[in-house]
mmCIF file of C-alpha atoms in Angstrom:
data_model
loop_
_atom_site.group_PDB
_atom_site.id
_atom_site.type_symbol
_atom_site.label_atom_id
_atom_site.label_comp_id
_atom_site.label_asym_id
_atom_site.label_seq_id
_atom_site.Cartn_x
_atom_site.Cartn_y
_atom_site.Cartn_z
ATOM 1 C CA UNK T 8 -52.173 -198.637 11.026
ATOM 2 C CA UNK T 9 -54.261 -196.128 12.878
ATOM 3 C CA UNK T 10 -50.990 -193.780 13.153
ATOM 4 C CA UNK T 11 -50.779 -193.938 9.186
ATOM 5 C CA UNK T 12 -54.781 -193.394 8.814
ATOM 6 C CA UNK T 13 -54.185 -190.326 11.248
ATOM 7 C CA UNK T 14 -51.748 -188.876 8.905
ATOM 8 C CA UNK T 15 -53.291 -189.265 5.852
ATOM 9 C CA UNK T 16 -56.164 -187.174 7.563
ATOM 10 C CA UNK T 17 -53.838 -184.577 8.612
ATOM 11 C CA UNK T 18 -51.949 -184.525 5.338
ATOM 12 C CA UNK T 19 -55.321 -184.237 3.553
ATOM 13 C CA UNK T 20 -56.419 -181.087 5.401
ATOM 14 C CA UNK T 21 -53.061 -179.809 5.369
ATOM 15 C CA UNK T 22 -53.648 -179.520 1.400
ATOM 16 C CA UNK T 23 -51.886 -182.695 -0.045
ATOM 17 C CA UNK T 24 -54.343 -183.786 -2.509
ATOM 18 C CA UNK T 25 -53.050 -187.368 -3.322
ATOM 19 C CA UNK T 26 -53.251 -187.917 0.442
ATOM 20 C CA UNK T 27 -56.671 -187.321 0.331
ATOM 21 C CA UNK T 28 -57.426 -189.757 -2.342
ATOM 22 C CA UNK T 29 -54.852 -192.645 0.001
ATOM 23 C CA UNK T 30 -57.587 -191.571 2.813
ATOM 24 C CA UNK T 31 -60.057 -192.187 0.710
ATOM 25 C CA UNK T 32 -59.223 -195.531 -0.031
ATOM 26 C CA UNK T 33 -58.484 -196.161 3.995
ATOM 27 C CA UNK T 34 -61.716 -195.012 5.004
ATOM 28 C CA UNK T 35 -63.217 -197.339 2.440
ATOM 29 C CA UNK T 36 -61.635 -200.223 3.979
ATOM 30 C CA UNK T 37 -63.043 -198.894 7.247
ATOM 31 C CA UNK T 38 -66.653 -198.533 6.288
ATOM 32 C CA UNK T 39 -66.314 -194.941 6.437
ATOM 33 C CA UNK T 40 -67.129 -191.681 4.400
ATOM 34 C CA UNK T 41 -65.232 -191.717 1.378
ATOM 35 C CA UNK T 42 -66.816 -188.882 -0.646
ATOM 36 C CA UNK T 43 -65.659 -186.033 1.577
ATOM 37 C CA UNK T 44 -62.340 -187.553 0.780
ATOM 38 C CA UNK T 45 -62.254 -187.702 -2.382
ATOM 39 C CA UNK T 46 -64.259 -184.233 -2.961
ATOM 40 C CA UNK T 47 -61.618 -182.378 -0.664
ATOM 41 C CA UNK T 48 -58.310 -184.320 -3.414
ATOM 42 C CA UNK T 49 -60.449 -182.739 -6.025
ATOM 43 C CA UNK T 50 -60.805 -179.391 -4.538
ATOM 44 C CA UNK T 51 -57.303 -179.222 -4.312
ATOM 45 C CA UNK T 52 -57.041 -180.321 -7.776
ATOM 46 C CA UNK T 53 -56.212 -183.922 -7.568
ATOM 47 C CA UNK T 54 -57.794 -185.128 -11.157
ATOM 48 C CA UNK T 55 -57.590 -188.852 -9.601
ATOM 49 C CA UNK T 56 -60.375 -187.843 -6.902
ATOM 50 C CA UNK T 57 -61.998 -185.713 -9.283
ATOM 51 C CA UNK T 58 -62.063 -188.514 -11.524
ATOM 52 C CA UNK T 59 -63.310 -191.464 -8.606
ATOM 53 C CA UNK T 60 -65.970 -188.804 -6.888
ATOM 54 C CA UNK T 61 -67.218 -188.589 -10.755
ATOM 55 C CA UNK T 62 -66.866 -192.421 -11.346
ATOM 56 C CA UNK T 63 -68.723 -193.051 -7.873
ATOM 57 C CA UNK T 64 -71.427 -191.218 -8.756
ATOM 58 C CA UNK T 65 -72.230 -192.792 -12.611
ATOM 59 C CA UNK T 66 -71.964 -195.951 -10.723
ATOM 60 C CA UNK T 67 -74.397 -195.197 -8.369
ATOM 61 C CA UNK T 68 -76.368 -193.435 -11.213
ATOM 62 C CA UNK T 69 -76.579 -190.322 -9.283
ATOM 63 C CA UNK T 70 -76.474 -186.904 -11.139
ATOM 64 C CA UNK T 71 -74.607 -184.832 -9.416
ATOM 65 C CA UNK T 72 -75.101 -181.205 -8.219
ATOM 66 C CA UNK T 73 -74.549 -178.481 -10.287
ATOM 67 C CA UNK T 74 -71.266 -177.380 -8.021
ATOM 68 C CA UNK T 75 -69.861 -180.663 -8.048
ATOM 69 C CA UNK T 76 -70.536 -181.250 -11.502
ATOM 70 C CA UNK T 77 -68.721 -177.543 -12.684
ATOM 71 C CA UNK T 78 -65.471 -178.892 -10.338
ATOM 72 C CA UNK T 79 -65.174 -182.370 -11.887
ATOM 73 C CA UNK T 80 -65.445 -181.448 -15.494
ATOM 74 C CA UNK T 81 -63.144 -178.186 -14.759
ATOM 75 C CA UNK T 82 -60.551 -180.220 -12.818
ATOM 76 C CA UNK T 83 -60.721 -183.215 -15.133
ATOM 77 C CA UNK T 84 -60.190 -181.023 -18.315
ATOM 78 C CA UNK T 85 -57.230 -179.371 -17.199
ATOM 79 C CA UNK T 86 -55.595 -182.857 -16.375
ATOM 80 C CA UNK T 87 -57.055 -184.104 -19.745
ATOM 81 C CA UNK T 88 -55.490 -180.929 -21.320
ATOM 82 C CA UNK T 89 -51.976 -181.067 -19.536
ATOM 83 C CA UNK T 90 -48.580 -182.122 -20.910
ATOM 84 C CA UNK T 91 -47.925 -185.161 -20.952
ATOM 85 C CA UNK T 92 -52.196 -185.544 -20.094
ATOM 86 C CA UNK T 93 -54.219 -187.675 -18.190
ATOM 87 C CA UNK T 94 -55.923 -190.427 -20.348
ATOM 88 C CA UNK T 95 -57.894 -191.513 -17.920
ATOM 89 C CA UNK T 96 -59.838 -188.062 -17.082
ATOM 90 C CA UNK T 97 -60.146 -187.610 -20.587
ATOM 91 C CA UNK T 98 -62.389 -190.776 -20.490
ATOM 92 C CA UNK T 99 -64.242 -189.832 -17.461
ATOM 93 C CA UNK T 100 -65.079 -186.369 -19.503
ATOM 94 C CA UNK T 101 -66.346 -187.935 -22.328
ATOM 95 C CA UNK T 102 -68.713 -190.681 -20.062
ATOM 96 C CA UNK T 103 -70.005 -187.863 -18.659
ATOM 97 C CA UNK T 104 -70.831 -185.880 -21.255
ATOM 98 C CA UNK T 105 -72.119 -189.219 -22.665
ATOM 99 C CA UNK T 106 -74.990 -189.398 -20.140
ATOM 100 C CA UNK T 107 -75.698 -186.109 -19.718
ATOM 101 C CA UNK T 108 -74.455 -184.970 -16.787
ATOM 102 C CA UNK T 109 -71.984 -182.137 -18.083
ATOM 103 C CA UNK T 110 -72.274 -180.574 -21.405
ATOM 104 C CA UNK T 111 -69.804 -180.443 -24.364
ATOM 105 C CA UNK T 112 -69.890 -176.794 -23.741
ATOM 106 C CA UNK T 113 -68.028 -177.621 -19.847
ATOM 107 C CA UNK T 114 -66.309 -180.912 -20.754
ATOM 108 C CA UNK T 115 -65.498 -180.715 -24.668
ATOM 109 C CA UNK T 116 -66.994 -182.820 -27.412
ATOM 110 C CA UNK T 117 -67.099 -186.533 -26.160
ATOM 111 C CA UNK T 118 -65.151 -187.724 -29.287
ATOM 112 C CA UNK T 119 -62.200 -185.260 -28.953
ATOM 113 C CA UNK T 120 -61.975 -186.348 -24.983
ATOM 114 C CA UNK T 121 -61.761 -190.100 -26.428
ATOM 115 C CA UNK T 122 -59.704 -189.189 -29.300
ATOM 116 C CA UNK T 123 -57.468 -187.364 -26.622
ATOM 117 C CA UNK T 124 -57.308 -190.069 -24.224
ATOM 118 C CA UNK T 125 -56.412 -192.794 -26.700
ATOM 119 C CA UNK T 126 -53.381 -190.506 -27.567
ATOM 120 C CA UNK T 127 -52.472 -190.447 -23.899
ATOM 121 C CA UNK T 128 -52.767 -194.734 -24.146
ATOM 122 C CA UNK T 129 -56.517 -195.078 -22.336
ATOM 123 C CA UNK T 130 -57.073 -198.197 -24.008
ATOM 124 C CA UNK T 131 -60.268 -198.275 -23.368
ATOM 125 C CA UNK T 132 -60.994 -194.580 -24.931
ATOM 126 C CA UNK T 133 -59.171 -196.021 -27.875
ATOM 127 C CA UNK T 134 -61.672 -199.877 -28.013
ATOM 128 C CA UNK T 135 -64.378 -197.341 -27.707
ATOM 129 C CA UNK T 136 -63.009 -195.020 -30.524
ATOM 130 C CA UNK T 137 -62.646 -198.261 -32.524
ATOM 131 C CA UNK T 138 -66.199 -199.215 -31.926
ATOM 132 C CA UNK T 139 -68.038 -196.213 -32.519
ATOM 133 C CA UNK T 140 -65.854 -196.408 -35.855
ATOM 134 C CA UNK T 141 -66.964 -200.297 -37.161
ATOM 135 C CA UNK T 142 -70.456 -199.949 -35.914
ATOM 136 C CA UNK T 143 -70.683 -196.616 -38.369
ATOM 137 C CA UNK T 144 -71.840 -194.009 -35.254
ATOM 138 C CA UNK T 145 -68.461 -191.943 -35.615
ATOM 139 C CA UNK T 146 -65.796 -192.344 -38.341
ATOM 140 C CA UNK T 147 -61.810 -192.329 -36.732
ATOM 141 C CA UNK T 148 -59.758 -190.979 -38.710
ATOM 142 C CA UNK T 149 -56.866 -192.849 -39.942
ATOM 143 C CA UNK T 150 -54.182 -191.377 -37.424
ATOM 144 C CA UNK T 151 -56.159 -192.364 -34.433
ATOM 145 C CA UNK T 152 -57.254 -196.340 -35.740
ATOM 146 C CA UNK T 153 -53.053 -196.147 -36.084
ATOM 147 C CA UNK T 154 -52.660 -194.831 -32.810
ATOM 148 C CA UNK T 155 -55.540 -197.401 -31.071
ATOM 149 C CA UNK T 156 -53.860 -201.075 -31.666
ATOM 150 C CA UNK T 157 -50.940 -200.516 -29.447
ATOM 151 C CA UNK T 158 -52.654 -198.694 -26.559
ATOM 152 C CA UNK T 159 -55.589 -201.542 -26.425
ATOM 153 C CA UNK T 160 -53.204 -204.261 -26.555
ATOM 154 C CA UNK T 161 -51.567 -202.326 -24.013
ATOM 155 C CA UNK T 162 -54.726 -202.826 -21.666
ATOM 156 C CA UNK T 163 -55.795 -205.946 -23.001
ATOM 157 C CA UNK T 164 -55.243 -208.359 -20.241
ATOM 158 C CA UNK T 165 -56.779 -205.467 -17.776
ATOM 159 C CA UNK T 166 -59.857 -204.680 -19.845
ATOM 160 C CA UNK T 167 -62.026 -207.380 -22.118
ATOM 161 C CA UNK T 168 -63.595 -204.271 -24.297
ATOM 162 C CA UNK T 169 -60.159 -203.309 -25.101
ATOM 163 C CA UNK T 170 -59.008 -207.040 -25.838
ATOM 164 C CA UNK T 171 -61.963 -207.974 -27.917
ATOM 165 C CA UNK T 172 -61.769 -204.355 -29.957
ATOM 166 C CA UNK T 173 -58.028 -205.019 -30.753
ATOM 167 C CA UNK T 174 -59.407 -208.365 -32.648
ATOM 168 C CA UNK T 175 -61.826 -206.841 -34.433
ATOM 169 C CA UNK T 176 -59.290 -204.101 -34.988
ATOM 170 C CA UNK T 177 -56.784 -206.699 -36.498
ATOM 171 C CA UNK T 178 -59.572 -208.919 -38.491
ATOM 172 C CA UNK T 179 -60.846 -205.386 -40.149
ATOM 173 C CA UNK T 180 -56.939 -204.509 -40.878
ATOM 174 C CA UNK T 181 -57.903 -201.235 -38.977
ATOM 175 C CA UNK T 182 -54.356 -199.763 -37.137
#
């Protein structure tokens, strides 16, 4: 175990961005300092530690600095932007920009990172696309309601939002 912990250190300085997100997860287990982890996967453009350093930090409710903030939303919007995409990122964008700690300007529009996301099968960007839609704050289009049903029943026994948005999705006849 320590032989494997060693070279997911090494790997990670060496450049290998998914190793440092692997060391992050070790170091975790070992009490240790995860961030630096994470931060150095997301300098090297890993969009999963870009995504989990972001994550860490709305968890914690810490707004982050304006360096780290300007890497997240950069990395996380060229993984949200790729082909095939990163769902996932394109949620993180839009939470962000949700609370204020990256602007539309950095991050793009919160809806277009959900609409975007629920495309790429986020179910959760699509439950939240649903429910921004029935409770009247922001009207889906017709395409993306269509596009929400499979990728929420696709997460529904991972995520309860998701699951209970697909039945209100089916009882409305929305999708």
């Amino acid at each position: 175990a320590d032989a494997a912990f060693v070279a997911l250190g090494r790997a990670c300085e060496l450049g290998v961005g998914r190793a440092c997100n692997s060391l992050s997860i070790a170091r975790a287990e070992r009490g240790g300092d995860v961030a630096s982890a994470l931060r150095r996967g997301c300098d090297l453009g890993d969009a999963l530690g870009c995504r989990k350093l972001l994550i860490g930090q709305m968890e914690k409710s810490e707004s982050p600095d304006l360096d780290l903030r300007i890497l997240t939303s950069s990395r996380l919007a060229q993984a949200c932007d790729a082909e095939p995409g990163d769902g996932e990122s394109c949620l993180a964008l839009a939470g962000a920009v949700e609370r204020g700690w990256t602007s539309s300007e950095e991050a793009g529009a919160p809806h277009q990172r959900l609409a975007r996301a629920c495309q790429l099968g986020a179910g959760p960007a699509c439950a939240k696309l649903v429910h921004l839609h029935v409770t009247g704050k922001r009207p889906a289009t017709k395409a993306e309601l269509e596009r929400a049903a499979p990728a929420m029943e696709d997460w529904g026994d991972r995520d309860a939002f998701s699951c209970a948005m697909l039945a209100i999705a089916k009882k409305r006849g929305l999708g």
